[in-house]
Coordinates of C-alpha atoms and ligand atoms in Angstrom, one line a residue:
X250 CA -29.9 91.1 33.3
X251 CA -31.8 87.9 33.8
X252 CA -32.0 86.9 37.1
X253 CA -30.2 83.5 36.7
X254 CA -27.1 86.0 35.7
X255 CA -27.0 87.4 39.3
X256 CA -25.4 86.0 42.3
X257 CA -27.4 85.9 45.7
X258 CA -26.3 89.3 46.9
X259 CA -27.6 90.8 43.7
X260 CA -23.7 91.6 41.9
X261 CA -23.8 90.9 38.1
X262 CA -21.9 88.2 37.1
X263 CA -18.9 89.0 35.0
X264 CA -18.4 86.5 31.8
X265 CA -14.8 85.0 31.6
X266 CA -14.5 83.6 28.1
X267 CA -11.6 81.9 26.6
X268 CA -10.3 82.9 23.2
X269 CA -11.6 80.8 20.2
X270 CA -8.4 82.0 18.5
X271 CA -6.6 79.2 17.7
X272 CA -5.9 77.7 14.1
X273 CA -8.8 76.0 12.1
X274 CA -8.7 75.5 8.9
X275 CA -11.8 75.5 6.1
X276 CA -11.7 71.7 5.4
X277 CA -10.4 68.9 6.6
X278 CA -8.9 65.4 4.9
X279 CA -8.5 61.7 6.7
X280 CA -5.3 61.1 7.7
X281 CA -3.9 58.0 6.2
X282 CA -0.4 56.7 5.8
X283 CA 1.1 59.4 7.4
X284 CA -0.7 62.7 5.4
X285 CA -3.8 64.5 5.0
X286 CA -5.7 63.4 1.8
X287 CA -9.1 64.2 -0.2
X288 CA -12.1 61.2 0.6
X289 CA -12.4 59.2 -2.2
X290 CA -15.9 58.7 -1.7
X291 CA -16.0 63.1 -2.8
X292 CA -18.3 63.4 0.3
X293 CA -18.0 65.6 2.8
X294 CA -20.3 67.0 5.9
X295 CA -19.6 70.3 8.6
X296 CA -18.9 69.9 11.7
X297 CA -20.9 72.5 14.5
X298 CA -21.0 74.1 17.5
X299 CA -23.7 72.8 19.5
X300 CA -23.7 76.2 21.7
X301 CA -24.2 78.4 18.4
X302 CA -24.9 76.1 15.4
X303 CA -22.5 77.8 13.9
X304 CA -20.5 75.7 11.5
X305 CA -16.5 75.2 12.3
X306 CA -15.2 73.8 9.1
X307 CA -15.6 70.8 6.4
X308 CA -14.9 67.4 7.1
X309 CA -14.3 64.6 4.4
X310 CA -16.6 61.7 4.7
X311 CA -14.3 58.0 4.2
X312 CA -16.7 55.7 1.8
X313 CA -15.5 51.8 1.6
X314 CA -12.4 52.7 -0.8
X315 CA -10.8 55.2 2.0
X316 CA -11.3 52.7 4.5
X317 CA -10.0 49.6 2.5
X318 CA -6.8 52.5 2.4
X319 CA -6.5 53.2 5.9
X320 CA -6.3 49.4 6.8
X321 CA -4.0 48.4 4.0
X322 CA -1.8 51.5 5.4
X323 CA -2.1 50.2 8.8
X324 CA -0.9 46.3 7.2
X325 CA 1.9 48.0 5.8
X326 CA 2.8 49.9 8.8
X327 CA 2.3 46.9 11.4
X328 CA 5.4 45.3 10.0
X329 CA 7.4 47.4 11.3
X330 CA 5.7 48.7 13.8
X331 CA 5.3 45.2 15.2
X332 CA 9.2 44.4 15.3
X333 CA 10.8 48.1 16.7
X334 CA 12.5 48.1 19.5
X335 CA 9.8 48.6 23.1
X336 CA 12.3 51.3 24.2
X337 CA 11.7 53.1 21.0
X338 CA 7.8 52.8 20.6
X339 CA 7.9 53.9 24.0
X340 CA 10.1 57.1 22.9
X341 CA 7.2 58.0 20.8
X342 CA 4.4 57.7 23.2
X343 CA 6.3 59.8 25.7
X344 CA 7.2 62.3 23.0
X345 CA 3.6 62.3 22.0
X346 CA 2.3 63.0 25.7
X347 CA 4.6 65.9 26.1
X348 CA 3.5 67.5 23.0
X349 CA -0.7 67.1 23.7
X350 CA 0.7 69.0 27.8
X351 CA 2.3 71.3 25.4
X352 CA -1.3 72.0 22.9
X353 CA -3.4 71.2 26.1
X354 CA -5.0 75.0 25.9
X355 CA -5.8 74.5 22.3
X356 CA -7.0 71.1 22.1
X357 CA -9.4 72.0 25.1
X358 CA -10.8 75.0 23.3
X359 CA -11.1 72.9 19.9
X360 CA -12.9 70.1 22.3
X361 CA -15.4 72.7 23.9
X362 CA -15.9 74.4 20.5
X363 CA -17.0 71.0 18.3
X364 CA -18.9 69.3 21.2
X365 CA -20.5 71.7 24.0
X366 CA -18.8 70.3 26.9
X367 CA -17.2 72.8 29.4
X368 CA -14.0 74.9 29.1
X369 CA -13.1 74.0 32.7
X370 CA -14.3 69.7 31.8
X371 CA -12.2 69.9 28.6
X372 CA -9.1 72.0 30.2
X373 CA -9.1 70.6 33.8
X374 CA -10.3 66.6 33.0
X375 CA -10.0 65.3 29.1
X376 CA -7.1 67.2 28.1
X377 CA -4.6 66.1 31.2
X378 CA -6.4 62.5 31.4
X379 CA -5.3 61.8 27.3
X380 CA -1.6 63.3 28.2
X381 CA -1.9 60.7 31.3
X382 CA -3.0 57.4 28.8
X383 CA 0.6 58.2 26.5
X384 CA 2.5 58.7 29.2
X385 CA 1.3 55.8 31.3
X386 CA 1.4 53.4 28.1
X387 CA 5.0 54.9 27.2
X388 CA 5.8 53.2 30.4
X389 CA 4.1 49.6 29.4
X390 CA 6.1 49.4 26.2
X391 CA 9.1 47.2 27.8
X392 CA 7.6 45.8 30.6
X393 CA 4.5 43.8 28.7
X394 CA 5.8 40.4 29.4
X395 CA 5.3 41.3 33.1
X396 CA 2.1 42.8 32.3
X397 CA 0.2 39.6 32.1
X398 CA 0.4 36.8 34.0
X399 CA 1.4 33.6 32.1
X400 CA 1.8 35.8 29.1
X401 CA 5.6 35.9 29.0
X402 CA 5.9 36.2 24.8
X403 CA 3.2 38.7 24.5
X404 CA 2.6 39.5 21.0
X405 CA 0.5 42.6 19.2
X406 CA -2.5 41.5 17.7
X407 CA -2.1 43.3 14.6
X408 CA -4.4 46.1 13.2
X409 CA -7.1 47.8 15.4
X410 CA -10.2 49.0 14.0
X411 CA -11.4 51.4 16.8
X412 CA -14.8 53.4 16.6
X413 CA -15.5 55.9 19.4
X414 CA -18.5 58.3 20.6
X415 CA -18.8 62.1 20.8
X416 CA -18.5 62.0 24.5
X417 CA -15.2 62.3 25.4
X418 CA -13.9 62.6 21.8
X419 CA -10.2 63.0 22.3
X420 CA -9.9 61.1 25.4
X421 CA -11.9 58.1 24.3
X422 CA -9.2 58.5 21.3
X423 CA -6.9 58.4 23.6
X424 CA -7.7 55.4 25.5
X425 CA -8.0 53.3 22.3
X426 CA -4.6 54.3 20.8
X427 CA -1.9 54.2 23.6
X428 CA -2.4 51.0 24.5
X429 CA -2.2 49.7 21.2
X430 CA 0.5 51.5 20.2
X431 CA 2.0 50.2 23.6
X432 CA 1.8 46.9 22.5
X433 CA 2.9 47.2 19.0
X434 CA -0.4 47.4 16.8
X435 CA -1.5 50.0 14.9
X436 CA -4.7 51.8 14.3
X437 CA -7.6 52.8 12.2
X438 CA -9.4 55.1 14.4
X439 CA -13.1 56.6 14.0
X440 CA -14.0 59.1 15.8
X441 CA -17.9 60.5 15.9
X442 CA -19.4 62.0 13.5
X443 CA -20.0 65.2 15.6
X444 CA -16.8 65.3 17.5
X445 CA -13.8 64.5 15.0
X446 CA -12.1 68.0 15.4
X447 CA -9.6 67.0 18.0
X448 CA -8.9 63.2 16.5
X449 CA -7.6 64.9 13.2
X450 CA -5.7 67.5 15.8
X451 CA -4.3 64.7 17.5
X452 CA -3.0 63.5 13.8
X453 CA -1.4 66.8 13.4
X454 CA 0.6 65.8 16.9
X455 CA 1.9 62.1 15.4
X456 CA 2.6 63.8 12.4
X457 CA 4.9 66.4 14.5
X458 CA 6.5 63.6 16.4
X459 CA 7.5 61.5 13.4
X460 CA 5.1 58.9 14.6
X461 CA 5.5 56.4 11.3
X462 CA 3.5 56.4 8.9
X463 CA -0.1 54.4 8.4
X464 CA 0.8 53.8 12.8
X465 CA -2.2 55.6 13.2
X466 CA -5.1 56.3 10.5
X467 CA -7.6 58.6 11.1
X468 CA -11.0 58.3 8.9
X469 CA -13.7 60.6 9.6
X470 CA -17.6 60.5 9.0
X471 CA -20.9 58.5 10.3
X472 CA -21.7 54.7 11.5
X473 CA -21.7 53.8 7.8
X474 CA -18.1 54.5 7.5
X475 CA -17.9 52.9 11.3
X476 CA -19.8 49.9 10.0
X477 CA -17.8 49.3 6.6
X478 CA -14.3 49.8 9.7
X479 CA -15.1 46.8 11.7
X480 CA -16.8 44.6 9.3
X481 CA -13.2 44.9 6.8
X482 CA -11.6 41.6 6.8
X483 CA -8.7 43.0 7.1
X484 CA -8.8 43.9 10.6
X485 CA -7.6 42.0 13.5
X486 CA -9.3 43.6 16.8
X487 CA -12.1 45.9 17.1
X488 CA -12.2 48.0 20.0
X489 CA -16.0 49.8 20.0
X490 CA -17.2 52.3 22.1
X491 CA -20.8 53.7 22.4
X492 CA -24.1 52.4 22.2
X493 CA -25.3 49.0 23.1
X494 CA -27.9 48.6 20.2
X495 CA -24.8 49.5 17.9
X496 CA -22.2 47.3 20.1
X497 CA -24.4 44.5 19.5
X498 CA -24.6 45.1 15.9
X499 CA -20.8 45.0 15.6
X500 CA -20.7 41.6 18.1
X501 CA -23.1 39.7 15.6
X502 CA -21.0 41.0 12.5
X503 CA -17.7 39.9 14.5
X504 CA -19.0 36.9 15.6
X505 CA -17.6 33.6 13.6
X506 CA -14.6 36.0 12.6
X507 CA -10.8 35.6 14.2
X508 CA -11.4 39.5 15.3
X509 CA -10.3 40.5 19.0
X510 CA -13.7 42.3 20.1
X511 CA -13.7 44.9 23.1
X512 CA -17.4 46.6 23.7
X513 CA -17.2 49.9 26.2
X514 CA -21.2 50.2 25.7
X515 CA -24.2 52.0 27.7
X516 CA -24.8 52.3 31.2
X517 CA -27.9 53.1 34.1
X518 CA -25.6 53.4 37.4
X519 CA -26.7 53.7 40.8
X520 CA -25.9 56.1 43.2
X521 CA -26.4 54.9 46.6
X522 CA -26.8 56.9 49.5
X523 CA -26.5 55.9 53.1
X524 CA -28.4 57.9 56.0
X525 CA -24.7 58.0 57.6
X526 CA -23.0 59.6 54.8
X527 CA -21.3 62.5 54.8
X528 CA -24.4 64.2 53.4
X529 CA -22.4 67.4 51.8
X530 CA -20.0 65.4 50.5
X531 CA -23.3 63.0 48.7
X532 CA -24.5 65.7 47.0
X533 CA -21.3 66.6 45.5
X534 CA -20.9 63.6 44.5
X535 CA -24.4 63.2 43.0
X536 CA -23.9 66.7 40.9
X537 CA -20.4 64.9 40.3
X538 CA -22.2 62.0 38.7
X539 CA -24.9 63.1 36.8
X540 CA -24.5 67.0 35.6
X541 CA -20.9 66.4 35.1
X542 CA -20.0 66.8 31.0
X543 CA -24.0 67.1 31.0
X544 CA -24.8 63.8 32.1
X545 CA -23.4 62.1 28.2
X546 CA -21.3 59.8 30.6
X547 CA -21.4 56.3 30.0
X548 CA -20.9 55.6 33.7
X549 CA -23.1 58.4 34.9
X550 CA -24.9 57.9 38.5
X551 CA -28.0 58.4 36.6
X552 CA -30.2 56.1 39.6
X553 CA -30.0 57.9 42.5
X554 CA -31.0 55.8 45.7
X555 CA -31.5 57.5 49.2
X556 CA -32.1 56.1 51.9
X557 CA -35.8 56.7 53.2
X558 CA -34.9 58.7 56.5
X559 CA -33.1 61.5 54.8
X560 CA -35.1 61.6 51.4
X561 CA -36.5 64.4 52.2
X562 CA -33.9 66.5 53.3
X563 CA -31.7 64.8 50.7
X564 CA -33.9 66.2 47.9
X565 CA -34.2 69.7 49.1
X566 CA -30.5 69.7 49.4
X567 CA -29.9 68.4 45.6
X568 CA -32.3 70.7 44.7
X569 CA -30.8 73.9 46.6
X570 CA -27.4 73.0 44.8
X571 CA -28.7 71.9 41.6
X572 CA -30.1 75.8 41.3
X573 CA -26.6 77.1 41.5
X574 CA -25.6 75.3 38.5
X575 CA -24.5 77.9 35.8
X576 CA -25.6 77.1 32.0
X577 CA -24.7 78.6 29.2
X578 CA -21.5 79.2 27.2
X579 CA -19.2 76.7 27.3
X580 CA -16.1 78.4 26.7
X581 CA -16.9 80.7 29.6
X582 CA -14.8 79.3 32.6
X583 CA -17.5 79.6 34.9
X584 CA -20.2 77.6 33.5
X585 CA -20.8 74.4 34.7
X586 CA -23.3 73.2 33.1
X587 CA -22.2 73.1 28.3
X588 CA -24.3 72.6 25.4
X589 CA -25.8 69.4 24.7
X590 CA -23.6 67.7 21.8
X591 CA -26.2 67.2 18.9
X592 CA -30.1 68.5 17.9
X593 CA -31.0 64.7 17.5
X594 CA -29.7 64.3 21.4
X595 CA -31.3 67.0 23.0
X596 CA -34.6 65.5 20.7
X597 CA -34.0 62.3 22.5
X598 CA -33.6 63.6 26.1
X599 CA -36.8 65.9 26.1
X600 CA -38.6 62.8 25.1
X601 CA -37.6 61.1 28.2
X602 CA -38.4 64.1 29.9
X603 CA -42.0 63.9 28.4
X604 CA -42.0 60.4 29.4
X605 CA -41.1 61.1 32.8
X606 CA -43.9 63.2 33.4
X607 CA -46.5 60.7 31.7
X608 CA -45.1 57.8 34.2
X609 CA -46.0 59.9 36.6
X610 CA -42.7 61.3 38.2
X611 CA -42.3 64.9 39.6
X612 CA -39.9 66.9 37.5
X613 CA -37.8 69.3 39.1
X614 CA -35.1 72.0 37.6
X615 CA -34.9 75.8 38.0
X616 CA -37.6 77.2 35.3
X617 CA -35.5 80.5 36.1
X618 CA -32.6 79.3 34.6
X619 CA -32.3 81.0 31.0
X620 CA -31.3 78.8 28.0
X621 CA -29.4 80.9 25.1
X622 CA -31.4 81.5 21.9
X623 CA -29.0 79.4 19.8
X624 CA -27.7 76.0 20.4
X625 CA -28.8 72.5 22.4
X626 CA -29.6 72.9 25.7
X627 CA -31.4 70.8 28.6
X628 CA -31.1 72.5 32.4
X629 CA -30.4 70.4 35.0
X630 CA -33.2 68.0 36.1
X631 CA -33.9 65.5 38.6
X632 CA -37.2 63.5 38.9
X633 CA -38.6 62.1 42.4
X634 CA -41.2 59.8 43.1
X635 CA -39.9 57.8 40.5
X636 CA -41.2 53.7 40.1
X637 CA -38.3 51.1 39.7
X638 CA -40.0 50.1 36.5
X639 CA -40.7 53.4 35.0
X640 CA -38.8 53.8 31.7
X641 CA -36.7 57.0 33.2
X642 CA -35.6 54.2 35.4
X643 CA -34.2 51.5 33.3
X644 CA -33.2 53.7 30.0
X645 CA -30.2 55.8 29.4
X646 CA -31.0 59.0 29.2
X647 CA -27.7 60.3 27.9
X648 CA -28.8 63.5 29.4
X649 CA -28.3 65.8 32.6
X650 CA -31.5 64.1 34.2
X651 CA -31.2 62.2 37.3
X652 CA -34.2 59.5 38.4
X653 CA -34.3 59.4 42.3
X654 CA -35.7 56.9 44.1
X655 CA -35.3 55.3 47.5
X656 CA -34.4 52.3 49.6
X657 CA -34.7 50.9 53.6
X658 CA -32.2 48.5 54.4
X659 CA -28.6 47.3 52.4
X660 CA -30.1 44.6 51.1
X661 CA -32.8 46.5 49.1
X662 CA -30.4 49.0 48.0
X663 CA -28.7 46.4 46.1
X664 CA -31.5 44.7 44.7
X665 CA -32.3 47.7 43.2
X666 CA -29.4 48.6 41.8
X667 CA -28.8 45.4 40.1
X668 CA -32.4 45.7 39.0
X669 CA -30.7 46.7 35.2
X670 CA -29.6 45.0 32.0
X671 CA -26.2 47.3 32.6
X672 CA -23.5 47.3 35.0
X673 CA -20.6 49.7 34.1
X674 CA -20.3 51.7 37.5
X675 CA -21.6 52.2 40.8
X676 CA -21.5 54.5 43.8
X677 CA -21.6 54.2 47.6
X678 CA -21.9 56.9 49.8
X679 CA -21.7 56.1 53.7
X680 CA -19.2 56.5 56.3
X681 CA -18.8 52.6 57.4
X682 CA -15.8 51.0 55.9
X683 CA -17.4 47.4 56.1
X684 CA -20.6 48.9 54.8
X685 CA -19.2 49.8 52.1
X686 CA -16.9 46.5 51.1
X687 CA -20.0 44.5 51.8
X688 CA -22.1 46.4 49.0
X689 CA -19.3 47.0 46.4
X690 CA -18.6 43.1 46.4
X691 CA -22.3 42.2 45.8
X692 CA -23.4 45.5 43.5
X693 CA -22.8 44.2 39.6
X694 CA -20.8 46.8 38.5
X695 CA -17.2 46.9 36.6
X696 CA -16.7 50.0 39.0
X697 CA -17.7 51.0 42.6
X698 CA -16.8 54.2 43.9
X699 CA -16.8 54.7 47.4
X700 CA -17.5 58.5 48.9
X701 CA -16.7 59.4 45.3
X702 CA -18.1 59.4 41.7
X703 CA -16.1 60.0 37.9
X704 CA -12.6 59.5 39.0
X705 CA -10.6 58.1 36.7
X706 CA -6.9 56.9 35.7
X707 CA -5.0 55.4 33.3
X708 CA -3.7 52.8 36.0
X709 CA -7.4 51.4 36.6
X710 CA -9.4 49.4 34.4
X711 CA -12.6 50.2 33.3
X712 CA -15.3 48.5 31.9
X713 CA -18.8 46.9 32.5
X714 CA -20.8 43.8 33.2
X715 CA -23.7 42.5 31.7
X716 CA -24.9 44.8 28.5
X717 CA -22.3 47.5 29.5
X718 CA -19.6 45.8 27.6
X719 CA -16.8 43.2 27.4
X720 CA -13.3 43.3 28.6
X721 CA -11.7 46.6 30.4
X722 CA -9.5 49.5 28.9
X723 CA -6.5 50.6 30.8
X724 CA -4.6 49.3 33.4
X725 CA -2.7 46.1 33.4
X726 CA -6.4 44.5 32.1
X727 CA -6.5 46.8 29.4
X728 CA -3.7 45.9 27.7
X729 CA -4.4 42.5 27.7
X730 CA -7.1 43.3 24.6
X731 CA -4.4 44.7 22.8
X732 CA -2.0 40.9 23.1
X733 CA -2.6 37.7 21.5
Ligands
NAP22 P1 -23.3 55.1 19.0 O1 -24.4 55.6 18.2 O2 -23.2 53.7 19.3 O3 -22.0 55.6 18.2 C1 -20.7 55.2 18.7 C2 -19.8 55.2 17.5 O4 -20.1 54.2 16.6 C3 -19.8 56.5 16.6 O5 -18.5 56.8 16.1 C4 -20.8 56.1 15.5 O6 -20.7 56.9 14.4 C5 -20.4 54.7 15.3 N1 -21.4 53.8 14.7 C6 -22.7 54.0 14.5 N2 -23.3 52.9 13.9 C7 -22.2 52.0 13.7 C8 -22.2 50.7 13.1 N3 -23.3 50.1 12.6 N4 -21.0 50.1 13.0 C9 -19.9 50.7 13.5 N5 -19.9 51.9 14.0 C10 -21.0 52.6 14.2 O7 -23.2 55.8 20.4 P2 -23.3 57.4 20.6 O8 -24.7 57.7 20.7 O9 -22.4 58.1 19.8 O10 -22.6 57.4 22.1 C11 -23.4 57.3 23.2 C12 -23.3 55.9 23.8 O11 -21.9 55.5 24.1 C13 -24.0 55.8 25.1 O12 -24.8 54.6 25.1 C14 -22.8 55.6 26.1 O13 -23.2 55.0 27.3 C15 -21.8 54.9 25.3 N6 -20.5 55.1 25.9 C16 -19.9 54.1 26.6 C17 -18.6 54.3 27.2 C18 -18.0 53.1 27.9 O14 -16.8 53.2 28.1 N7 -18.7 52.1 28.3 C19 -18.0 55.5 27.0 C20 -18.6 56.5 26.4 C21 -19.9 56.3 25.8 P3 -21.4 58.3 14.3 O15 -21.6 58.9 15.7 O16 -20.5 59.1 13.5 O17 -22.7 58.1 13.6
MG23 MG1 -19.4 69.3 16.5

């Protein structure tokens, strides 16, 4: 039994595994118009599991033909769409809601399965969070001329293109169609090339609630097929998430057009921690934010900042807790710490980890820790004695791997943590109210948590400053993107 399989008072750990016996079948179509159908383009790729490498099934690949398709299904569709009743589009998101409560225990396995991320993340976060989007957007439907000020004829923009990361697969998904559908548009969705598994699932739920069809299109395969999405002149708003190299790609080939853009792009968020914080409380909330979903969080508080008094004790704390961390199969519901989503991501996080160690920072993670044979995996890491201008600093990592560093008075914390192209979230940790008010009105950051990190709802818009992004998605704000 390896010793990272033990608890303290030396009793074997017991797996508790959920069943991977649900329905999958050996290939799948994109769904346009309302059915499954072959890819034109003939081309098709596997989806894996990044725990075993073991493929799942067959996915078709949409070339320029299947997306000119999807968006002519989504013209057709709009018509309609556009002009039915709020209280019935509203009908449908609800209806849609209570069926993705009612397949939560299978869509959580079939998220853990295709992307790595753990049974208890998938089951106990994504899968309620995408129920929440429909069923706050079902609400929205009728009220949308209250929605925005000064908007009182709010109108749908028309068709969405909307491309989304392997992240959060289904609730990214989620996020992008509710409130669209909300306000009357309809979709061509990509999902990531990694993670479609529980996009074309979610198909399988419209289909079942007699959602119309060519509402929602759902093309599957890589950035090329993403690429050929938002450039189509047929489209009226694109909606991206994921990287900022590729988010500025899509803002230069949008640029000049009538297209509605929304960017949800990268991030480097600090996490800032006040000698007077509740110190227990900090740490959770540093594990919260950076070895939650293995640190592939846009938002993740992936700059830690103590204050000098209690680095010390700070750091022997995070490490202490960092070491009860338990890797390894992600359908287990005890494991906290899932596979890392792709071979070309874990490539790119051991390279910062490399480059860590050549700028000179001390790397620390439990070396006792076993990683499984098969799959993607990184333990979790944190480096100290880490320079503001190191590369581990300023970079997203996309990984479980947290850069501390440290601060003596409010006013450096803050320079610091502005110190970054990006400005999606932020976190404060101290137990003065004013303290805190005072730093989350100067930090540049579309979010500041306060005594908390990750906590997220459909009511509250998100989004960043600077190279994170432009405009917000849910809340009030996000359904502004989705108006003319
Ligand atoms: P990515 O490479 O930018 O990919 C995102 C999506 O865009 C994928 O579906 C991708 O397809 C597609 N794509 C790639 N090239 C494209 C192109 N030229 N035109 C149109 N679409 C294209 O990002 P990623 O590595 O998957 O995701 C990680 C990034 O997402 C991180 O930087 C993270 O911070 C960011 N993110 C941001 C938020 C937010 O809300 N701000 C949330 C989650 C993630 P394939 O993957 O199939 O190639
Ligand atoms: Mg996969």
């Amino acid at each position: 039994m390896p010793e990272a399989l033990q608890s303290e008072s030396g009793w074997a750990y017991a797996p508790a595994p959920e069943t991977t016996s649900i329905t999958i079948e050996d290939r799948y179509g994109l769904f346009i118009d309302g059915r499954f159908v072959a890819p034109r383009s003939r081309r098709r790729f596997d989806s894996i599991n990044p725990s075993n490498e073991e493929t799942i099934t067959s996915i078709g690949e949409a070339g320029e033909a299947d997306v000119d398709r999807a968006v002519e299904a989504a013209r057709k569709a709009f018509r309609t769409w556009s002009r039915t009743s709020p209280l019935v589009r509203a009908k449908y998101l609800y209806r849609i809601a209570r069926r993705i409560q009612e397949r939560a225990r299978e869509l959580a396995i079939l998220e853990t399965m295709d992307g790595g991320k753990p049974i208890r993340e998938s089951r106990d976060v994504d899968v309620p969070l995408v129920a929440q989007h429909f069923f706050y957007h079902a609400g929205w439907c009728d009220k949308l001329k209250w929605a925005i000020p000064g908007n009182l004829d709010p109108r749908p923009v028309g068709v969405c293109a909307q491309v989304i990361p392997w992240n959060f697969p289904l609730m990214m998904a989620a996020w992008k169609i509710a409130p669209a559908l909300a306000c009357g548009n309809t979709v061509v969705l990509k999902p990531a090339e990694t993670t479609s598994l529980t996009a074309l699932r979610l198909a399988e739920i419209f289909d079942e609630c007699e959602l119309p069809p060519g509402v929602v299109n759902i093309i599957t395969g890589a950035g090329e097929t993403g690429r050929h999405l938002v450039e189509h002149p047929g489209v009226d708003k694109v909606a991206f998430t994921g990287s900022t190299q590729v988010g500025k790609r899509i803002a230069t080939a949008c640029a000049g057009t009538r297209k509605k853009v929304t960017l949800e792009l990268g991030g480097k968020s600090p996490n800032i921690i006040f000698a007077d914080a509740a110190i227990d409380q900090a740490i959770e909330g540093v594990v919260a934010g950076i070895w939650f979903n293995q640190g592939h969080v846009c938002c993740a508080g992936s700059r830690l900042f103590v204050e000098e008094s209690i680095h010390d004790e700070f750091v022997r704390r995070l490490q202490h807790r960092m070491s009860k961390l338990r890797l390894g199969d992600p359908l287990d519901k005890n494991t906290d710490i899932g596979a890392i989503n792709s071979r070309d991501q874990l490539e790119k996080i051991n390279a910062y980890l490399d480059c860590g160690v050549e700028e000179g920072a001390c790397l620390n993670h439990d070396s006792r820790q076993e990683l499984p044979e098969k799959g993607f995996w990184c333990r979790p890491t944190f480096f100290t004695g880490v320079q503001p201008a190191a590369r581990i600093a300023r970079e997203e990592i996309f990984g479980p791997v947290l850069s501390v560093m440290t601060f003596r008075t409010p006013e450096e914390a803050i320079e610091r943590a502005n110190d970054s192209p990006y400005g999606l979230s932020a976190g404060i940790w101290t137990d003065k109210g004013s303290k805190a008010f005072e730093m989350a009105s100067r930090l540049k950051a579309g979010i500041v948590w306060c005594n908390t990190f990750n906590k997220f709802d459909a009511a509250s818009p998100f989004g960043g400053y600077k190279e994170s992004g432009w405009g917000r998605e849910g809340g009030r704000h996000g359904l502004a993107a989705y108006l003319k």
